[in-house]
Coordinates of C-alpha atoms and ligand atoms in Angstrom, one line a residue:
M1109 CA -5.1 28.7 29.9
S1110 CA -2.9 30.1 27.1
R1111 CA -0.8 27.5 25.2
I1112 CA 2.9 27.8 25.8
A1113 CA 5.6 27.2 23.1
Y1114 CA 9.3 26.8 23.5
V1115 CA 11.1 29.2 21.0
N1116 CA 14.9 29.3 20.9
G1117 CA 15.5 29.1 24.6
R1118 CA 12.3 30.7 26.0
Y1119 CA 8.8 29.4 27.0
L1120 CA 6.3 31.9 25.7
P1121 CA 2.5 32.2 25.3
H1122 CA 1.5 31.4 21.7
G1123 CA 0.6 35.0 21.1
D1124 CA 4.2 36.1 21.8
A1125 CA 5.9 33.0 20.2
V1126 CA 7.4 34.3 17.0
V1127 CA 10.2 33.4 14.6
H1128 CA 12.3 35.8 12.6
I1129 CA 11.2 36.7 9.1
E1130 CA 14.6 35.6 7.8
D1131 CA 14.4 32.2 9.5
R1132 CA 15.3 29.7 6.8
G1133 CA 12.4 27.6 7.7
Y1134 CA 10.1 30.5 6.7
Q1135 CA 12.2 31.5 3.6
F1136 CA 13.1 28.0 2.2
A1137 CA 11.3 25.4 4.3
D1138 CA 14.9 24.6 5.2
G1139 CA 14.2 22.5 8.3
V1140 CA 13.0 19.3 9.7
Y1141 CA 10.4 18.2 12.3
E1142 CA 9.1 15.4 14.5
V1143 CA 5.8 14.6 16.0
C1144 CA 5.6 12.5 19.1
E1145 CA 2.5 11.2 20.8
V1146 CA 1.8 12.1 24.5
R1147 CA -0.1 9.6 26.5
G1148 CA -0.9 9.8 30.2
A1149 CA 1.4 13.0 30.2
K1150 CA 4.3 10.8 29.0
L1151 CA 6.2 10.8 25.7
V1152 CA 5.6 7.8 23.4
D1153 CA 8.6 6.4 21.6
A1154 CA 10.6 9.6 22.2
P1155 CA 14.1 7.8 21.7
R1156 CA 13.1 6.6 18.3
H1157 CA 11.6 9.9 17.2
L1158 CA 14.7 11.8 18.4
A1159 CA 17.0 9.3 16.6
R1160 CA 15.0 10.0 13.4
L1161 CA 15.3 13.7 14.0
G1162 CA 19.1 13.3 14.3
R1163 CA 19.2 11.4 11.0
S1164 CA 17.0 14.0 9.2
L1165 CA 19.3 16.8 10.6
S1166 CA 22.5 15.0 9.5
E1167 CA 21.2 14.2 6.0
L1168 CA 20.6 18.0 5.5
K1169 CA 23.8 19.0 7.4
I1170 CA 21.8 21.1 9.9
A1171 CA 23.5 21.2 13.3
A1172 CA 21.7 19.7 16.3
P1173 CA 20.2 22.5 18.4
M1174 CA 21.0 20.8 21.7
S1175 CA 21.9 17.4 23.2
L1176 CA 19.3 14.6 23.2
P1177 CA 18.8 14.7 27.0
A1178 CA 18.4 18.5 26.9
L1179 CA 15.9 18.2 24.0
T1180 CA 14.0 15.5 25.9
A1181 CA 13.8 17.8 28.9
V1182 CA 12.4 20.6 26.7
L1183 CA 9.8 18.2 25.3
R1184 CA 8.7 17.2 28.8
E1185 CA 8.6 20.8 30.1
T1186 CA 6.5 21.9 27.1
V1187 CA 4.1 19.0 27.7
S1188 CA 3.9 19.8 31.4
R1189 CA 3.5 23.6 31.0
N1190 CA 0.6 22.9 28.6
R1191 CA -0.9 20.3 31.0
I1192 CA -1.2 17.8 28.2
V1193 CA -2.4 14.4 29.3
N1194 CA -3.2 13.0 25.8
G1195 CA -1.9 14.8 22.8
L1196 CA 1.1 15.5 20.6
V1197 CA 4.4 17.3 20.9
Y1198 CA 5.9 18.9 17.8
I1199 CA 9.6 19.7 17.3
Q1200 CA 10.8 21.9 14.5
V1201 CA 14.5 22.6 13.8
T1202 CA 15.6 24.9 11.0
R1203 CA 19.0 26.0 9.7
G1204 CA 18.5 29.3 11.6
V1205 CA 18.3 33.0 10.7
A1206 CA 20.5 34.6 8.0
R1207 CA 20.2 37.1 5.2
R1208 CA 18.3 35.4 2.4
D1209 CA 20.7 33.4 0.2
H1210 CA 20.0 29.8 -1.0
A1211 CA 23.4 28.4 -0.1
F1212 CA 24.0 27.6 3.6
P1213 CA 24.5 30.5 6.0
P1214 CA 27.9 31.2 7.6
Q1215 CA 29.4 28.5 9.8
G1216 CA 28.2 28.9 13.3
T1217 CA 24.7 30.2 12.5
A1218 CA 22.6 28.7 15.3
P1219 CA 19.8 26.4 14.2
S1220 CA 16.3 27.5 15.4
L1221 CA 14.3 25.2 17.7
V1222 CA 10.5 25.4 18.3
V1223 CA 8.6 23.0 20.4
T1224 CA 4.8 23.1 20.7
A1225 CA 2.2 20.8 22.2
R1226 CA -1.5 20.2 21.8
R1227 CA -4.2 18.1 23.2
L1228 CA -5.9 15.3 21.2
D1229 CA -9.4 14.0 21.7
F1230 CA -8.7 10.3 22.2
V1231 CA -12.4 9.4 22.5
A1232 CA -13.1 11.1 19.1
N1233 CA -10.1 9.3 17.6
E1234 CA -11.3 5.9 18.9
K1235 CA -14.7 6.6 17.3
I1236 CA -13.0 7.3 14.0
A1237 CA -11.0 4.1 14.3
A1238 CA -14.2 2.1 15.1
D1239 CA -15.7 3.4 11.8
G1240 CA -12.5 3.3 9.7
V1241 CA -11.4 5.9 7.2
A1242 CA -11.5 6.5 3.5
V1243 CA -8.4 7.2 1.4
I1244 CA -8.0 8.5 -2.1
T1245 CA -5.0 7.9 -4.4
L1246 CA -2.9 10.4 -6.2
P1247 CA 0.2 10.3 -8.4
E1248 CA 3.4 10.6 -6.4
D1249 CA 4.7 14.2 -6.9
R1250 CA 7.0 14.8 -4.0
W1251 CA 10.8 15.2 -4.1
A1252 CA 13.1 12.2 -4.1
R1253 CA 14.2 12.3 -0.4
V1254 CA 10.9 11.8 1.5
D1255 CA 12.8 9.6 4.0
I1256 CA 13.9 13.0 5.5
K1257 CA 11.2 14.4 7.7
S1258 CA 11.4 17.9 6.1
V1259 CA 9.0 20.8 6.9
S1260 CA 8.6 21.2 3.2
L1261 CA 5.2 19.7 2.9
L1262 CA 3.4 21.5 0.1
P1263 CA 2.6 18.3 -1.9
N1264 CA 1.3 16.7 1.3
V1265 CA -0.9 19.8 2.0
L1266 CA -2.4 19.6 -1.5
A1267 CA -2.9 15.8 -1.2
K1268 CA -4.7 16.1 2.2
Q1269 CA -6.9 18.9 0.9
A1270 CA -7.8 16.8 -2.1
A1271 CA -8.7 14.0 0.3
R1272 CA -10.8 16.2 2.4
E1273 CA -12.7 17.6 -0.6
Q1274 CA -13.5 14.0 -1.6
G1275 CA -14.7 13.0 1.9
A1276 CA -11.6 11.0 2.7
R1277 CA -9.1 11.3 5.6
E1278 CA -5.9 10.4 3.8
A1279 CA -4.3 10.4 0.4
W1280 CA -2.1 7.6 -0.8
Y1281 CA 0.7 8.4 -3.3
V1282 CA 1.1 6.0 -6.2
D1283 CA 4.5 5.8 -8.0
V1284 CA 4.9 5.6 -11.8
A1285 CA 4.9 1.8 -11.7
G1286 CA 1.4 1.8 -10.1
Y1287 CA 2.6 1.0 -6.5
V1288 CA 1.5 2.8 -3.4
T1289 CA 4.4 4.5 -1.7
E1290 CA 2.7 5.9 1.5
G1291 CA 0.1 8.4 2.7
A1292 CA 0.5 12.2 2.8
A1293 CA 1.0 11.8 6.6
S1294 CA 1.2 8.1 7.3
N1295 CA 2.6 4.8 6.2
A1296 CA 0.3 2.4 4.1
W1297 CA -0.4 -1.2 4.9
I1298 CA -2.6 -4.0 3.7
V1299 CA -3.5 -7.5 4.9
S1300 CA -3.1 -9.7 1.8
R1301 CA -5.5 -12.4 0.7
D1302 CA -3.2 -15.0 2.3
G1303 CA -3.3 -13.1 5.7
K1304 CA 0.2 -11.5 5.6
L1305 CA 0.8 -7.9 6.6
V1306 CA 2.2 -6.0 3.6
T1307 CA 4.0 -2.7 3.7
R1308 CA 6.6 -1.1 1.4
K1309 CA 10.2 -1.6 2.4
L1310 CA 12.2 1.4 3.7
G1311 CA 14.0 3.5 1.1
R1312 CA 14.3 7.1 0.0
D1313 CA 10.7 6.9 -1.3
I1314 CA 8.9 6.6 2.1
L1315 CA 9.3 8.1 5.6
P1316 CA 10.7 5.5 8.0
G1317 CA 7.6 5.7 10.3
I1318 CA 8.2 5.2 14.0
T1319 CA 4.7 3.7 14.4
R1320 CA 5.6 1.4 11.5
S1321 CA 8.8 0.3 13.2
V1322 CA 7.1 -0.4 16.6
L1323 CA 4.3 -2.2 14.8
F1324 CA 6.8 -4.9 13.6
D1325 CA 7.1 -5.9 17.3
V1326 CA 3.4 -6.0 17.8
I1327 CA 3.0 -8.1 14.7
K1328 CA 5.6 -10.5 15.9
A1329 CA 4.0 -10.8 19.3
Q1330 CA 0.7 -11.6 17.7
G1331 CA 2.4 -14.4 15.6
L1332 CA 1.6 -12.7 12.3
Q1333 CA 3.8 -12.5 9.2
V1334 CA 5.1 -9.4 7.4
E1335 CA 6.1 -8.9 3.9
E1336 CA 8.0 -5.7 3.0
R1337 CA 7.1 -5.2 -0.6
P1338 CA 5.1 -2.7 -2.6
F1339 CA 1.4 -3.3 -3.5
T1340 CA -0.8 -1.7 -6.1
V1341 CA -4.1 0.2 -5.6
E1342 CA -5.9 -2.8 -7.1
E1343 CA -4.3 -5.3 -4.7
A1344 CA -5.2 -2.9 -1.8
Q1345 CA -8.8 -2.7 -2.9
G1346 CA -9.0 -6.4 -3.1
A1347 CA -7.1 -7.0 0.2
R1348 CA -8.7 -8.5 3.3
E1349 CA -7.9 -5.3 5.2
A1350 CA -6.0 -2.0 4.8
F1351 CA -4.8 0.5 7.4
I1352 CA -2.4 3.4 7.9
T1353 CA 0.0 4.1 10.7
S1354 CA 1.3 7.4 12.2
A1355 CA 2.1 8.8 15.7
T1356 CA -1.1 10.9 15.5
Q1357 CA -3.4 8.2 14.1
L1358 CA -1.7 5.0 15.5
V1359 CA -3.1 2.1 13.6
M1360 CA -6.1 3.5 11.6
P1361 CA -8.3 1.0 9.6
V1362 CA -8.9 2.0 6.0
V1363 CA -12.4 0.9 4.8
R1364 CA -12.6 2.6 1.4
I1365 CA -10.0 3.3 -1.3
D1366 CA -11.0 5.6 -4.2
G1367 CA -14.6 4.9 -3.3
R1368 CA -14.3 1.0 -3.3
P1369 CA -14.9 -0.9 -0.1
V1370 CA -12.0 -2.9 1.4
G1371 CA -13.1 -6.3 2.6
N1372 CA -16.7 -5.9 3.9
G1373 CA -16.2 -2.2 4.2
A1374 CA -15.7 -2.3 8.0
P1375 CA -12.5 -2.1 10.1
G1376 CA -10.6 -5.5 9.9
L1377 CA -9.9 -7.7 12.9
I1378 CA -6.1 -7.6 12.4
A1379 CA -5.9 -3.8 12.2
T1380 CA -8.2 -3.5 15.3
A1381 CA -6.1 -6.0 17.3
L1382 CA -2.8 -4.2 16.3
R1383 CA -4.3 -0.9 17.4
R1384 CA -5.4 -2.3 20.7
D1385 CA -2.0 -3.8 21.5
Y1386 CA 0.2 -1.0 20.1
H1387 CA 1.0 0.8 23.4
A1388 CA 2.1 -2.4 25.1
H1389 CA 5.1 -2.4 22.7
A1390 CA 5.8 1.3 22.6
A1391 CA 8.4 3.0 24.9
I1392 CA 6.5 5.3 27.2
G1393 CA 8.4 7.6 29.5
Ligands
PLP324 N1 4.8 9.1 6.2 C1 4.6 10.5 6.2 C2 4.7 11.2 4.9 C3 4.3 11.1 7.4 O1 4.2 12.5 7.5 C4 4.2 10.4 8.6 C5 3.9 11.0 9.9 O2 3.6 12.2 10.0 C6 4.4 9.0 8.6 C7 4.7 8.4 7.3 C8 4.3 8.2 9.8 O3 5.4 8.4 10.6 P1 5.3 8.2 12.2 O4 4.8 6.8 12.4 O5 6.7 8.3 12.7 O6 4.4 9.2 12.7

C-alpha cells in the first residue's frame, strides 16, 4: 500500500506529494512542525501538541493553516488512510509560497500545510528501551529560540549524525556554563544521588517537550519529587539514572554518557517505571 500524505488540501500518494520550489520552508526553513505519537490508531496528547504548534506559529507570526478541529480531523484522516496502528504523525506548516525574498511575503499569502504518517515498530523500541541507549555531548550551537519547534534543524542533524558515528543514539547539548540543555531531539533528565528527578526548567533554551509535561503527572502519581534545574555532564555521569523523553522515544533510559556508564550501566528502575506508566496519564483520542 502506498503511503498517503496530506498536502495543502489534498490526500496524495507520496510519489505525487510535492511542495512548490519557492515554498518558504524549502527556501528558508521558514516553518514549524509537530510530531505526535499514534497508539492503537489514536492520537496521543494531540491537544497539547496542537497548542504548542499554535504557540510556535504565533511566535513566528505565521498564520494558522486551519482551525484546530479541522487540523485534528486531517491528522485522524491521514492516520486512517495510512492504516497506522502504532506510529507517528507529522505536521509541517510553512509561511507559504512566494517569490524569494527574506522579508515576509505579502499579506494573505496562505501558509502551507503537510501532514504525513508512518508506522513505528513498538516491539523494536521496547527492546531498545530494555537495553538503554548511549548519548554523547556536544557544545550548544543552535539559535537562541529553540523553544520554537522550527523545521530549521541543521545543528540537530549534525549532532545526531555525530552521535550515530560514535555508536550513540542521542546527543546532548551543553551550554557555555557546562550545563546540559537538551538532546538533539529529546529533553534530558537524571535521577540525582538523593533520588529526585532533575530536568532543566523551561525557557528559550529548550523545547517545552510534551512528553516532559505529561511526565510531571506520572512523577506525581508515583510519589516522586522533581527539581527543575540544570545539571552538568559530570553530575549526569555520576547520577543514579539518566533518561530522555520525546513523543517518538517516550521515556528512554540512558546508560552511557560520553562512554561512561550511568549507575550500573543498565536502565534504571525509575525510568523503567515512568515508561511503563506513561500512557495511563497521556490523553489518547
Ligand atoms: N527537544 C527537542 C530538540 C526535540 O526535537 C524534541 C522532540 O522532537 C523534544 C525536545 C521532545 O519533545 P516532545 O516530548 O514534545 O516530543
